[in-house]
Structures are given as structure tokens and as C-alpha cells.
Coordinates of C-alpha atoms and ligand atoms in Angstrom, one line a residue:
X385 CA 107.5 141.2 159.0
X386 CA 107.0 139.6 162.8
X387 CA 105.1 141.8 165.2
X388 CA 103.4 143.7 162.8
X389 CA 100.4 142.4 163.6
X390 CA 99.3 139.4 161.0
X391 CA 98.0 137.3 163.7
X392 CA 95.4 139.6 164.2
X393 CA 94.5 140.4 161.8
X394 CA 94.0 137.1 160.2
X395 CA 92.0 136.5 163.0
X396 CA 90.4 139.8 162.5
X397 CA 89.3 139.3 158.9
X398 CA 88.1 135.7 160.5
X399 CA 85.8 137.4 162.5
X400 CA 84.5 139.6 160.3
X401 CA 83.5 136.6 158.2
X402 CA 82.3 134.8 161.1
X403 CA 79.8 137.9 162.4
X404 CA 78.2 137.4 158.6
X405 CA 77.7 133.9 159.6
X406 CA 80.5 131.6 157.8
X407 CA 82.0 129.1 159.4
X408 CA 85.7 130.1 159.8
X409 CA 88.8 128.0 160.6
X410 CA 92.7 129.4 160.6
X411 CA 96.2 127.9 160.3
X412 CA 99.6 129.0 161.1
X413 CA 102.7 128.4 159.0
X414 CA 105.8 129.1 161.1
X415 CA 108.6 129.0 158.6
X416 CA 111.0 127.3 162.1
X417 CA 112.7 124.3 161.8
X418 CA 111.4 123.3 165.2
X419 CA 108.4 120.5 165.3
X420 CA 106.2 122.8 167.4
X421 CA 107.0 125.8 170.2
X422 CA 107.4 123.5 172.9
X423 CA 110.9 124.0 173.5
X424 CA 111.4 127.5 172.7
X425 CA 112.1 130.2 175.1
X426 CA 109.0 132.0 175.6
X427 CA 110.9 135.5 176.0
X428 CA 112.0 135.1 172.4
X429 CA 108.9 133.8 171.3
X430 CA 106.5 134.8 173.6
X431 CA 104.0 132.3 175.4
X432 CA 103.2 128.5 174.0
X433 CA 100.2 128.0 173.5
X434 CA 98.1 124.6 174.4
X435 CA 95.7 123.3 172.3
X436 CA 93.1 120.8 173.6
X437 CA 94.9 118.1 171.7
X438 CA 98.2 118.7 173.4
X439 CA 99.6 120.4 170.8
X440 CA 102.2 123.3 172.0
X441 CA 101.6 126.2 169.4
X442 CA 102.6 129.6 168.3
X443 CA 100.3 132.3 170.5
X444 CA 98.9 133.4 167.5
X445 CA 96.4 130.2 167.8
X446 CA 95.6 131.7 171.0
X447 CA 94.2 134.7 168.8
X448 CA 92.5 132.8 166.4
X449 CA 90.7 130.5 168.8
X450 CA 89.8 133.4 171.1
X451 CA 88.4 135.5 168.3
X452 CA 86.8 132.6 166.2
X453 CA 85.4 130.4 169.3
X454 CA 87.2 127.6 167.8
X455 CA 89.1 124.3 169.1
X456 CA 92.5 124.5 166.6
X457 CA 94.6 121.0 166.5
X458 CA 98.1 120.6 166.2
X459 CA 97.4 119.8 162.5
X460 CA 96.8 123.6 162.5
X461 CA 100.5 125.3 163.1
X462 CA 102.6 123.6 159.9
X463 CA 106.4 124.6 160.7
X464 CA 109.1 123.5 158.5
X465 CA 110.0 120.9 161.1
X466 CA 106.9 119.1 160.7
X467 CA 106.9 119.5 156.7
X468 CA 110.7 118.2 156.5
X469 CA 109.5 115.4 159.2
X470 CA 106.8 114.0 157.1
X471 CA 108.8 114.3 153.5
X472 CA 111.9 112.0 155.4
X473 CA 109.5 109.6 156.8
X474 CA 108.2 109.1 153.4
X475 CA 111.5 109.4 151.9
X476 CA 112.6 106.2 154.1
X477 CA 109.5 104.6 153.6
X478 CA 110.2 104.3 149.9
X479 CA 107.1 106.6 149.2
X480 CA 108.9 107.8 146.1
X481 CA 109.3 105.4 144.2
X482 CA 113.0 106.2 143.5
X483 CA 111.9 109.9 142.8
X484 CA 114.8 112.5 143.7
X485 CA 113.5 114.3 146.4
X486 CA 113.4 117.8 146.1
X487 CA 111.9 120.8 147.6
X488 CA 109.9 121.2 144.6
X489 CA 107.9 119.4 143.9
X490 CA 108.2 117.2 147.0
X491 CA 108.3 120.1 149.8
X492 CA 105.9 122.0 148.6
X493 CA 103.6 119.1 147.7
X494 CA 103.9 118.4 151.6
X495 CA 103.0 121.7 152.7
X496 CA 99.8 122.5 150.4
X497 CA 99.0 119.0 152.0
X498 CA 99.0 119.9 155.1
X499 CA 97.2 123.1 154.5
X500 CA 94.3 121.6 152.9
X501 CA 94.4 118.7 155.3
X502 CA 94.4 121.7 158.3
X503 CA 91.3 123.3 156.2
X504 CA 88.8 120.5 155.9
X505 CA 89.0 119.4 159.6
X506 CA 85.9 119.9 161.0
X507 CA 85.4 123.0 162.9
X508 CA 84.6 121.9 166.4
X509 CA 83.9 118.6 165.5
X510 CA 81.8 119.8 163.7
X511 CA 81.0 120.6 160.1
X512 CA 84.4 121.6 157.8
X513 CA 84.5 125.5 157.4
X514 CA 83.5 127.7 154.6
X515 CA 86.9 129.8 155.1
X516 CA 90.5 128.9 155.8
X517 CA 92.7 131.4 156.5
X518 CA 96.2 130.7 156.2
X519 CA 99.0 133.2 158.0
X520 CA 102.4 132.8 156.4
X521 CA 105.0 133.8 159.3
X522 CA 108.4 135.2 158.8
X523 CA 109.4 138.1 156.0
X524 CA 109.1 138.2 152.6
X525 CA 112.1 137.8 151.4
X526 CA 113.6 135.6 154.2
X527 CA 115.1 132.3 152.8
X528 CA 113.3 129.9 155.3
X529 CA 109.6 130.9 153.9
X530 CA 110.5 130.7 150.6
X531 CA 108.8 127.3 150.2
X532 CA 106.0 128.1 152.0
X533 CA 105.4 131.4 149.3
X534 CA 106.4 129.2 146.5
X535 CA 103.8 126.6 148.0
X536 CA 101.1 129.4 148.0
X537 CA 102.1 130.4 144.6
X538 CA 101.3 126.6 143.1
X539 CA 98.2 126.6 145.0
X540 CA 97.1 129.9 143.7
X541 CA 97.4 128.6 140.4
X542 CA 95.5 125.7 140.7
X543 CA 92.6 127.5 142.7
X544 CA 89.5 129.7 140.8
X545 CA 90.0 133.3 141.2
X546 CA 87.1 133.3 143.9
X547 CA 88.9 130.3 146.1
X548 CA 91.6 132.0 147.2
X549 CA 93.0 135.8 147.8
X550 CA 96.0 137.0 148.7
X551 CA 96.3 139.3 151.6
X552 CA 100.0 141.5 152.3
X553 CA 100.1 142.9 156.2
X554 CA 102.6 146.0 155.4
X555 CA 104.5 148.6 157.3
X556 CA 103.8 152.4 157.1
X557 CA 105.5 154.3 159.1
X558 CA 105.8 157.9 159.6
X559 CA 108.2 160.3 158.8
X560 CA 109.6 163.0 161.0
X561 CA 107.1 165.5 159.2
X562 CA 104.2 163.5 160.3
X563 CA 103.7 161.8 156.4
X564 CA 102.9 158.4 155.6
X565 CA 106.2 156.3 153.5
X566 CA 105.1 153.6 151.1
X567 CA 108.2 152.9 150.2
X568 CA 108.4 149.8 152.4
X569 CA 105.3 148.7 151.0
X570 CA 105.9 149.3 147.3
X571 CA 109.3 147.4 147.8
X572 CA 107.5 144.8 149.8
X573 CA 104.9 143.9 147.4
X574 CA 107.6 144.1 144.6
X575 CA 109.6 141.3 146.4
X576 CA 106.1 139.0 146.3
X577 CA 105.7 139.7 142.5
X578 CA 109.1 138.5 141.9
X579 CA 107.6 135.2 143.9
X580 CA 104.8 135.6 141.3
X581 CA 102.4 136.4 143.9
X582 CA 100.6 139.8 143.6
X583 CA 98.3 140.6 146.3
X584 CA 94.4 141.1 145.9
X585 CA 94.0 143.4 149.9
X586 CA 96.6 145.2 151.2
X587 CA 96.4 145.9 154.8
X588 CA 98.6 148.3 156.0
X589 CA 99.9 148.9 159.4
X590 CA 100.2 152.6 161.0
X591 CA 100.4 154.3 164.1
X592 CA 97.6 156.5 162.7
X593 CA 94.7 155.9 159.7
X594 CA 96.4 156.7 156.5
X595 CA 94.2 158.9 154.2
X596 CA 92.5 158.1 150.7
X597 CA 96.1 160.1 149.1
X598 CA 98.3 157.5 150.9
X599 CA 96.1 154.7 149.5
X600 CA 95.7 156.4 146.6
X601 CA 99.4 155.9 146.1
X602 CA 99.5 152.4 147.6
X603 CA 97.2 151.6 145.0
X604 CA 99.1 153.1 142.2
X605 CA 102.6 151.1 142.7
X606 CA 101.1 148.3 143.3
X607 CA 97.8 147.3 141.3
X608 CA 95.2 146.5 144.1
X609 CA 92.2 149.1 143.9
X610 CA 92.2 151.9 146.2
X611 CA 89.1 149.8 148.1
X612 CA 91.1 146.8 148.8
X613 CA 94.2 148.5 150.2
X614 CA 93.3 149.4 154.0
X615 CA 94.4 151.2 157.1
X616 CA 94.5 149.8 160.0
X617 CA 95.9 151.8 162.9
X618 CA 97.9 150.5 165.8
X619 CA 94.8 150.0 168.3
X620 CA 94.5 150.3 172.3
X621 CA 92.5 146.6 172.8
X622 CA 92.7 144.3 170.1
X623 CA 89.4 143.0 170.1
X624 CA 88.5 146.0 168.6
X625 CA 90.1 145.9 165.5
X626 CA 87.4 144.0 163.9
X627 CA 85.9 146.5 163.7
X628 CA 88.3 149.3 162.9
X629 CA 88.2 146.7 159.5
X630 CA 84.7 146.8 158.9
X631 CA 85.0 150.7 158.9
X632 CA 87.2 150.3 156.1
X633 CA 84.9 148.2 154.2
X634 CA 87.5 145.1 154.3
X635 CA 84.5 142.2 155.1
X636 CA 82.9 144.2 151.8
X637 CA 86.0 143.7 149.6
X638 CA 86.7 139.9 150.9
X639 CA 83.4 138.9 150.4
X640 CA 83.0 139.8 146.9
X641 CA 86.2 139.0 146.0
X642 CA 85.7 135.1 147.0
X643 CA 82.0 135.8 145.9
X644 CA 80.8 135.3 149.2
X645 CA 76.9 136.5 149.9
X646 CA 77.4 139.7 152.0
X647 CA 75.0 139.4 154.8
X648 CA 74.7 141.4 157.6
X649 CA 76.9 141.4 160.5
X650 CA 75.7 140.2 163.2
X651 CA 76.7 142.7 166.2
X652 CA 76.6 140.4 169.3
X653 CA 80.3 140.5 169.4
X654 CA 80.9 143.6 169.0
X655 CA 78.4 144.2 172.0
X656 CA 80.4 141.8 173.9
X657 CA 83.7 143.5 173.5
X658 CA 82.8 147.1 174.1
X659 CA 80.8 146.6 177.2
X660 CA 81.6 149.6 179.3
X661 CA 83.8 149.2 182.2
X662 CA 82.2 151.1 185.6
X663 CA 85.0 150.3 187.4
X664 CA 88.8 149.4 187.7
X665 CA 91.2 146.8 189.6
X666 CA 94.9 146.6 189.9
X667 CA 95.9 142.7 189.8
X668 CA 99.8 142.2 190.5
X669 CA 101.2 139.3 188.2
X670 CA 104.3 138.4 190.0
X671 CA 106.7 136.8 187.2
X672 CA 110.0 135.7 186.0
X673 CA 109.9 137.4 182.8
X674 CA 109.4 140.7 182.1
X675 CA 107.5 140.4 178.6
X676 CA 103.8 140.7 178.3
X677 CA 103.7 138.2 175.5
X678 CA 105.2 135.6 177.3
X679 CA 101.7 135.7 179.8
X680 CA 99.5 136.7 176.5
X681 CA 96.5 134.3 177.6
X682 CA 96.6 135.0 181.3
X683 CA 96.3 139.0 180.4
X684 CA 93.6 138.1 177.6
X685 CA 91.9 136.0 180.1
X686 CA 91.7 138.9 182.9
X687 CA 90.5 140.9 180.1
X688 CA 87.7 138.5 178.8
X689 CA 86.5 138.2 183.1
X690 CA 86.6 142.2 183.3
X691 CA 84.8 142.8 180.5
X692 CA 81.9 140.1 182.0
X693 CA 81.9 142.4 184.9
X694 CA 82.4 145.9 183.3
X695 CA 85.6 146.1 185.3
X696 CA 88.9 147.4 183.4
X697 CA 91.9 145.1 184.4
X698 CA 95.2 146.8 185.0
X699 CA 98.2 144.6 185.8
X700 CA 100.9 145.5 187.3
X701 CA 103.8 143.4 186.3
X702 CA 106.4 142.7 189.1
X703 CA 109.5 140.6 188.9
X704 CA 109.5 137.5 190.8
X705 CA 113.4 138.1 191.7
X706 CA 113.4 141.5 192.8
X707 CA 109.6 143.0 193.8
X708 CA 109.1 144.4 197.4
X709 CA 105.9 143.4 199.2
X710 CA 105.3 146.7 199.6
X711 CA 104.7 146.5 195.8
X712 CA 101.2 144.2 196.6
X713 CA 99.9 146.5 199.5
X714 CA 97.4 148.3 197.2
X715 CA 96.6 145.9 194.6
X716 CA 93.3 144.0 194.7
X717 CA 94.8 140.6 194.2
X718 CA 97.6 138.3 193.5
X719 CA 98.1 136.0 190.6
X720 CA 100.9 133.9 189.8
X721 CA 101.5 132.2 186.5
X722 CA 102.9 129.0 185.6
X723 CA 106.7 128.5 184.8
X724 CA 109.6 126.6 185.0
X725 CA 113.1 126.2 186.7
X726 CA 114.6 127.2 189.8
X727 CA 114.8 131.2 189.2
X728 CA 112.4 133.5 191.3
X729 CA 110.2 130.8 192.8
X730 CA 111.4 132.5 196.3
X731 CA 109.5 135.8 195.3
X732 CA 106.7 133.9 193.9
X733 CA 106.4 131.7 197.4
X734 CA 107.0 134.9 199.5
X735 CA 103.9 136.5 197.1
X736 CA 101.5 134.0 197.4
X737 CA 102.2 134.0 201.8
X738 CA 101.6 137.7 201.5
X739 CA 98.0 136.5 199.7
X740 CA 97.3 134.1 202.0
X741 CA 97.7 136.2 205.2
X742 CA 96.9 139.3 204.0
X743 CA 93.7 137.9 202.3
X744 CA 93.7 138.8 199.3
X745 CA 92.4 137.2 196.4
X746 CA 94.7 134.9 195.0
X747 CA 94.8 133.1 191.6
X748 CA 97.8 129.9 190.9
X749 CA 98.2 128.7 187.9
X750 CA 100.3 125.2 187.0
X751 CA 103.8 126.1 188.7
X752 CA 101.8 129.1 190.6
X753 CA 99.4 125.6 192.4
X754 CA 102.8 124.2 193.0
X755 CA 103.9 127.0 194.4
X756 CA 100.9 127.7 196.4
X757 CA 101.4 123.9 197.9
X758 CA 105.0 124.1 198.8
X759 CA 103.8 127.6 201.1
X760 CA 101.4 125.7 203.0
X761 CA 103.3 122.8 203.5
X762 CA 106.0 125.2 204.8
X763 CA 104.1 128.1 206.6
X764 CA 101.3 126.1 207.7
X765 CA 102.3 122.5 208.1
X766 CA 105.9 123.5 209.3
X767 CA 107.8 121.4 206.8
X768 CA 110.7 124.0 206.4
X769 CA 112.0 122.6 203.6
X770 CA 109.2 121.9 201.5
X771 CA 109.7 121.9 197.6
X772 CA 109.2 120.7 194.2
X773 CA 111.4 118.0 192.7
X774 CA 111.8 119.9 189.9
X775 CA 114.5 123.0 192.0
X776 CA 116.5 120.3 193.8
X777 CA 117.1 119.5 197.2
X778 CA 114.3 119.8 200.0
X779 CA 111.2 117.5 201.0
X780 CA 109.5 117.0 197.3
X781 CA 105.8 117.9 198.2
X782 CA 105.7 118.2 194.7
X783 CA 107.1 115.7 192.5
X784 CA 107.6 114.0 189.1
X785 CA 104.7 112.6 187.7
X786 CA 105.0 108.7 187.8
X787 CA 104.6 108.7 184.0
X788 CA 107.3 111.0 183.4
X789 CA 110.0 109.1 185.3
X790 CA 112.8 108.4 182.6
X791 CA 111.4 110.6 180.4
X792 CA 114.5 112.7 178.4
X793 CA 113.3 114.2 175.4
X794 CA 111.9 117.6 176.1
X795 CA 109.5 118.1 173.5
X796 CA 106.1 117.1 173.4
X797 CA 106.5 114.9 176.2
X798 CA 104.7 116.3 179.4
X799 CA 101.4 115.7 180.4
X800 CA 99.5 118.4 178.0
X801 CA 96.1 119.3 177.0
X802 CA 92.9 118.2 177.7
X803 CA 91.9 116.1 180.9
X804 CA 89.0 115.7 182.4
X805 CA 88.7 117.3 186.2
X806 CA 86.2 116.3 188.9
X807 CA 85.7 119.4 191.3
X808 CA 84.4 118.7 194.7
X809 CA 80.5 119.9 195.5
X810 CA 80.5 123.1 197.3
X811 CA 83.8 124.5 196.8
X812 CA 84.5 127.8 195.3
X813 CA 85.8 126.5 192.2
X814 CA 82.8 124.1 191.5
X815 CA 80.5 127.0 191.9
X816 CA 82.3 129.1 189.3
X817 CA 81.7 126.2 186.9
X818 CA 78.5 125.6 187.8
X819 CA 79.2 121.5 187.4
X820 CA 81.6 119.0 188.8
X821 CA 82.7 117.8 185.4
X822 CA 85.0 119.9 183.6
X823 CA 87.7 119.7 181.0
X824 CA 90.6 121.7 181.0
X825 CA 94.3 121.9 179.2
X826 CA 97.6 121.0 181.2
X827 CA 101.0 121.1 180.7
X828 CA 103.3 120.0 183.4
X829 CA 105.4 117.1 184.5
X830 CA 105.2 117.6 188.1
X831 CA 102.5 117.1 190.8
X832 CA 101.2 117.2 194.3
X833 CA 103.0 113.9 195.6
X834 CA 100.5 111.6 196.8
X835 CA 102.6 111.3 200.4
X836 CA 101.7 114.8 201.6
X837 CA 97.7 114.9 200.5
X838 CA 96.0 113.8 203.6
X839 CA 98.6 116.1 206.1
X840 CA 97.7 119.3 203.5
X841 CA 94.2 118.5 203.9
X842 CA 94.5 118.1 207.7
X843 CA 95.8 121.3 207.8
X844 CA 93.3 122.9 205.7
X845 CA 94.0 122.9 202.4
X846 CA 91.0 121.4 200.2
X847 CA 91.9 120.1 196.8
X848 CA 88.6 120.9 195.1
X849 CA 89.5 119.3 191.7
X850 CA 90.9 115.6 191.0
X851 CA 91.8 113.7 188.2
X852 CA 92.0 110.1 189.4
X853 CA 95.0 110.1 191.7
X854 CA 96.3 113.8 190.4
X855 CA 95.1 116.9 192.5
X856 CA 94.1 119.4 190.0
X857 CA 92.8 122.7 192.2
X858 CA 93.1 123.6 195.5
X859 CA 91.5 126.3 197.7
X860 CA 91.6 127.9 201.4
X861 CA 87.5 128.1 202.5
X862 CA 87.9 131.1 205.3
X863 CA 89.6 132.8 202.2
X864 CA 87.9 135.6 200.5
X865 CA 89.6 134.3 197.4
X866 CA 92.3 131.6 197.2
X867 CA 92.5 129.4 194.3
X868 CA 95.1 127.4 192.8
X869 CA 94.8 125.3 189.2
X870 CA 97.0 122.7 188.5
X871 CA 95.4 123.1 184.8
X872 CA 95.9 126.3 182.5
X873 CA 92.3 127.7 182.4
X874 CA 93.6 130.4 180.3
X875 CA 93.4 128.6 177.0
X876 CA 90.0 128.4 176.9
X877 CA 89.3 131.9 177.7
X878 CA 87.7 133.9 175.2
X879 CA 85.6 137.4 175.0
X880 CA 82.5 135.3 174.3
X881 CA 83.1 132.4 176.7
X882 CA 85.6 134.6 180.0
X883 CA 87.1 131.6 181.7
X884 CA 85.7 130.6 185.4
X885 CA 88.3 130.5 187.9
X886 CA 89.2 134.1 186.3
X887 CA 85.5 135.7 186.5
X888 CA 85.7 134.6 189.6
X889 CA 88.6 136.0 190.9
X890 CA 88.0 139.6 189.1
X891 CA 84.8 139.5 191.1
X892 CA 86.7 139.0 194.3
X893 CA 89.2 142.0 193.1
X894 CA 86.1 144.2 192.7
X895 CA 85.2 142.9 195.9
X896 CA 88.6 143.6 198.1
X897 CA 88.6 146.9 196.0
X898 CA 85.0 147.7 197.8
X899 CA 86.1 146.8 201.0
X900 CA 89.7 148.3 201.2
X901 CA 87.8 151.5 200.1
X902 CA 85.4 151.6 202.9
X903 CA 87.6 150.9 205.7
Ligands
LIG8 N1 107.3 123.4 186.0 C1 106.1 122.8 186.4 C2 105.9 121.4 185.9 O1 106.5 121.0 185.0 C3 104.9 123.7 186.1 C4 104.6 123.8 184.6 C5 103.8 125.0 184.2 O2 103.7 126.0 185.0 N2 103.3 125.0 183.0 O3 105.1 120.7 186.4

């Protein structure tokens, strides 16, 4: 079932094979016929994520490459689209030699192809994993991930015992009297069998730890051993579910069940994530949408920085359209995402002023740069009308890239992922790197037009961070704290590795914090 939670814990059970020292990888099957999540509506389906090849992903490869500390590929999210895609193109090609094509054999062929295909890329460009885990989206049950079970089935069958286990993420919810209903679960795992699948781990999903009777139960109705059926409680910070799992002896149970050596854990993450926090800033994330998952990187990010400086992170979420400044008068700074379209840009603008004159620390992101541009070219340059191309009418200080002139299909077509940035020496944002050569992830079809560069700069505007003729960052130097990314440092963020632009602007939240509190 979505938003239960399989995304984590996929990328949970990951970890917990990764802190024994295997080399982990992950896919996502998103039983969609879209190609990718580029064009969906991120308030259905919360935020895309960018992968460094480009690819525009479900957020659950967010999870995975935040908890694993791995580069994914587009090769890594199989959706029906692409499955369907690939069987046509073969289809025309002749591939089949006259063959009907069929979902089975011919769809499901496709899809344990593209699985194992996902699994033997080399992690990190590196060496090919020891674990794949594989997270079938959608419901049991639900016609459109019916291939994709039958797929797993097949594969099952041609696998040893100790390649490949079977792991059913279940609902168990509480009844008015305070007890524990399997019934879900016992009708859930009953719909698999009739798939012929019969899971080896059931993890089940609670707003509290179900006891050994519960399990006991569980365990009964459906065949796995009371040890491999586990409770995992609905949990305040993700990243500590890991270890709520290893409590329940899960990494003991996986291991021997794929007869995996069970070494130690190593602890370092665990350090990592539960540094203690000494103290706490309010960060106002001005938006258009109201949904948290929509932003999920941006909020992991601030986490990851806060962490890095034992400083708790607490956001408060104001609509673009209909916040009051008043609303950013006691927050220690100002952030505005990235976006799209014409709606609440006028908040965002009116936001990022407040930041600028106020000084507070202020962090842009892709349509938040933009933003930040079109302010300064009006409030400081005097160019009244100053907008983007992409809302219309006005003098277009930002415009379309030259590339994407023409351009009318909407997906996978903007200027996404990795590109390599050149930072100016001395400016805030090279310091936070440490280095002038950085690579970060885009997605955007607009930029800074060329025309207005040198009258920004005049004015006082420094674009610390190039890419050939593209400005990439830009920052105010009497400022406390005032930077701008045209890239999407975000999805590169993780516990282990807290992105720089955000550690830095925590820092200069803990620092206003400091200061507001002594005068
Ligand atoms: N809409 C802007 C563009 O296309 C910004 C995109 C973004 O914020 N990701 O350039």
C-alpha cells in the first residue's frame, strides 16, 4: 500500500546491510505508465527527484541514495512506461522473430531484464553490489503491478533459496480498544500466495511496537517464523529506523536467510544520525504547495546540515500566495525552493526583499536564484518590470535557455543533472566547498539572460558560480547570508555527506539566532 513506508524501509534494511559492510544498491519499480516523474504533479506525487544522470525519479531514490551514499541512474526506477517502451521498440524492430507478443513471457522477460541490468551496474562506478533490493510500488492486488509480481514470481523460481527473499511491508492498525488487527495482513499475504509468492520477512507497520502475541499470530496465518515477522513503529526522524530494525533482529534474519556472513555493524552511522542537537532554529520555507513531500530533499537537506552542527531544524512552512511578512519577523532565515509557473512568485519575490533588507540569511534554490535575480534587478537596479520569460510579459532578466528554444515535449527535455560549476575564489559559496570545482544536479530551462550580467554585477550582485556562459550562484558580500543556486544542491545531501551551501546557511541561522537574542 503507498505511504506505508516501503521506501524506507528498503532503504532501511539497505543500511543495515551496508553498516555490516556489503556493498548495497536499490531499484524502484513504479507500476505508472509514465516514462519517469518528470511530468507529474509533485502534490500528487510528491517531489522529483534528480539523479546525477538526469534522470527525473520517484523520491524514494532520494531515500535510498541518502541512506546508502550511493549515485542511482535512471536505469534504477523501472516504470511500466519504460518496460512497455522497450518491448514496442523491439516489437518494431522485428526482435521477435514473428513471436506473438504478450505480457508473458515478453513483459515480464523485459522487466526481470531491467532489474538485473539495474543490479549489476556498478555501485559508484565502482564495483557491482553484493545486494539489490528491489521495492515493488503500488498494492497488492492492483491490476497495474500485476506483471511486475508475476515478474518477481518467475525470478523467484529461477533463483537459489539464499539469492533472493521476499519481504511484505503491511498495515497494522489499531483498534478503538488499543489492540493490534492482523486482519489486513493475513488478507494481504493471502492475496501474494494466490500470485504464488509467500513471503520470507514480514515487516509490519504500526503506530506503536506490536508484542511477541501479535507476531505470534502474524506468524501463525501466515507461515513466516515469529523471528522474521517485525514491528516497526511509525518513527519521529526516519534515519532512525535503521535502527529501530536492528532491535528487532531484522539485519540477523536477512543475513542468514541469503547466508550472508553476519558481521558486526559498524556504528559510525548511527553516531552520525543521533548527534545531539544543543540548539534550535526556525527556517521559513516560503512555497506554493502546501505538502512536505513535495520539498522532501530540501527538508532532508536542512536536517543533514543541522545535525553537522547539533542544531534541530524546524520549518515553518508559509504559503507563497497568502503569508504576511510579519510571518518571517522571528525566523532565523529565509529559503525559497525551486518551482514552476506564474502562481505565488509575488510572495516569493516580496520574501526574498524582506531577506535582503532585513538581513537575514537567505538560501535560493533554481526558481528561488531566479527569483532572487528578478528582486535585484527590480529593487536595486530599478528595472520595475523585471521578470522571467517563463510568467509572461515584463523585461526577461531571466530567460529561455538558448538550447531550449523550440523545445515542446515536456519530458526529459530541460537541462538536468550533473554540470560542472566553477565558483569564484573568495566568495562565500566557494568557501563552503572548500574548492572552485564542483559538480552539481540542475533542472531548469530558464537562465540569467546574458544582457543583464554586467548591470547586476555593477550594482552588486556577484555570481560566484559559472558554467561557461550560464551563471550558476549568486551572492550579496555585505550580507550576513545571501545565497542563491541556480543548481539543486539538495540531491546530493545526505546524513553522512550534509550538502554545503545548506551547512552553511544553518550556520548563519544559528548565527542570526545568537545575535537577535542578544540585542
Ligand atoms: N521554472 C524554472 C526553470 O525552468 C526553475 C526550475 C526549478 O526551480 N527547478 O528554469
Amino acid at each position: 500500500m503507498s505511504g506505508l513506508g516501503k521506501g524506507i524501509t528498503t532503504a532501511s534494511i539497505g543500511r543495515l546491510l551496508k553498516n555490516r559492510g556489503y556493498l548495497v544498491t536499490a531499484v524502484k519499480i513504479d507500476p505508472y505508465l509514465n516514462i519517469d516523474a518528470g511530468t507529474m504533479n509533485p502534490a500528487q506525487h510528491g517531489e522529483v527527484f534528480v539523479l546525477s544522470d538526469g534522470g527525473e525519479v520517484d523520491l524514494d531514490l532520494g531515500n535510498y541514495e541518502r541512506f546508502l551514499d550511493i549515485n542511482l541512474k535512471s536505469i534504477h526506477n523501472i516504470t511500466t512506461g519504460k518496460v512497455y517502451r522497450n518491448v514496442i521498440e523491439k516489437e518494431r524492430r522485428g526482435d521477435f522473430l514473428g513471436a506473438t507478443v504478450q505480457i508473458i513471457p515478453h513483459i515480464t522477460d523485459e522487466i526481470k531484464h531491467c532489474i538485473r541490468r539495474a543490479a549489476l551496474e556498478p555501485v559508484n562506478g565502482g564495483k557491482v553490489a553484493d545486494v539489490c533490493m528491489v521495492e515493488v510500488g503500488g498494492t497488492v492486488g492492483d491490476i497495474e503491478s500485476m506483471p511486475f509480481l508475476e515478474a518477481v514470481r518467475q525470478m523467484h523460481g529461477e533463483l537459489a533459496p539464499d539469492e533472493m527473499i521476499l519481504v511484505h511491508v503491511t498495515l497494522v492498525p489499531m483498534d478503538t480498544m488499543g489492540d493490534f488487527k492482523t486482519k489486513p495482513t493475513q488478507h494481504s499475504v493471502k492475496a501474494l500466495r494466490e500470485l504464488g509468492l509467500q513471503p520470507d520477512i514480514i515487516v509490519a507497520r504500526s503506530s506503536d511496537v506490536i508484542g511477541p502475541q501479535t507476531k505470534k499470530k502474524i506468524s501463525t496465518f501466515t507461515d513466516v517464523p515469529v523471528k522474521a515477522v517485525v514491528s516497526a513503529k511509525d518513527a519521529p526522524d526516519i534515519y532512525q529506523i535503521p535502527m529501530e530494525l536492528e532491535k528487532e533482529g531484522l539485519a540477523d534474519v536477512v543475513c542468514s536467510y541469503l547466508s550472508l556472513e553476519n558481521r558486526e555493524p559498524d556504528p559510525a552511522w548511527y553516531r552520525v544520525v543521533s548527534k545531539e542537537y544543543t540548539n534550535r532554529v526556525t527556517v521559513a520555507i516560503v512555497s506554493k504547495y502546501g505538502i512536505e513531500d513535495v520539498y522532501m530533499s530540501i527538508k532532508e537537506s536542512l536536517k543533514h546540515a543541522g545535525r553537522a552542527l547539533s542544531t534541530e531544524v524546524n520549518i515553518r512552512w508559509l504559503d507563497a500566495e497568502t503569508f504576511d511578512l510579519r510571518d518571517l519577523a522571528d525566523v532565523d532565515g529565509i529559503l525559497i525552493p525551486g518551482g514552476f509557473g506564474k502562481r505565488g512568485i509575488e510572495g516569493k519575490i516580496r520574501a526574498i526583499q524582506y531577506a535582503r533588507e532585513k538581513k537575514k540569511p537567505f538560501l535560493g534554490l533554481c526558481l528561488g536564484f531566479q527569483l532572487a535575480v528578478i528582486e535585484y534587478a527590480r529593487h536595486v537596479l530599478g528595472i520595475e518590470d523585471a521578470t522571467s520569460e517563463e510568467m509572461g510579459e515584463g523585461t526577461h532578466v531571466i530567460a529561455i535557455l538558448p538550447e531550449q528554444e523550440g523545445v515542446s515535449d515536456l519530458g526529459g527535455t530541460m537541462r538536468l543533472g550533473n554540470c560542472d560549476v566553477t565558483l569564484k575564489e573568495g566568495t562565500t559559496v566557494a568557501g563552503l566547498y572548500g574548492k572552485t570545482a564542483i559538480v552539481e544536479r540542475h533542472r531548469h530551462r530558464y537562465e540569467v539572460n546574458p544582457e543583464f550580467i554586467a548591470e547586476l554585477e555593477g550594482a552588486g550582485l556577484v555570481f560566484s558560480g559559472t558554467c561557461g556562459p550560464r551563471m550558476e550562484a549568486c551572492e550579496i558580500p555585505e550580507h550576513p547570508f545571501y545565497l542563491a543556486t541556480q543548481f539543486h544542491p539538495e540531491f546530493k545531501s545526505s546524513p553522512t555527506n550534509p550538502s554545503p551551501p545548506y551547512v552553511g546557511f544553518v550556520e548563519a541561522c544559528k548565527k542570526n539566532k545568537l545575535t537577535s537574542e542578544v540585542r
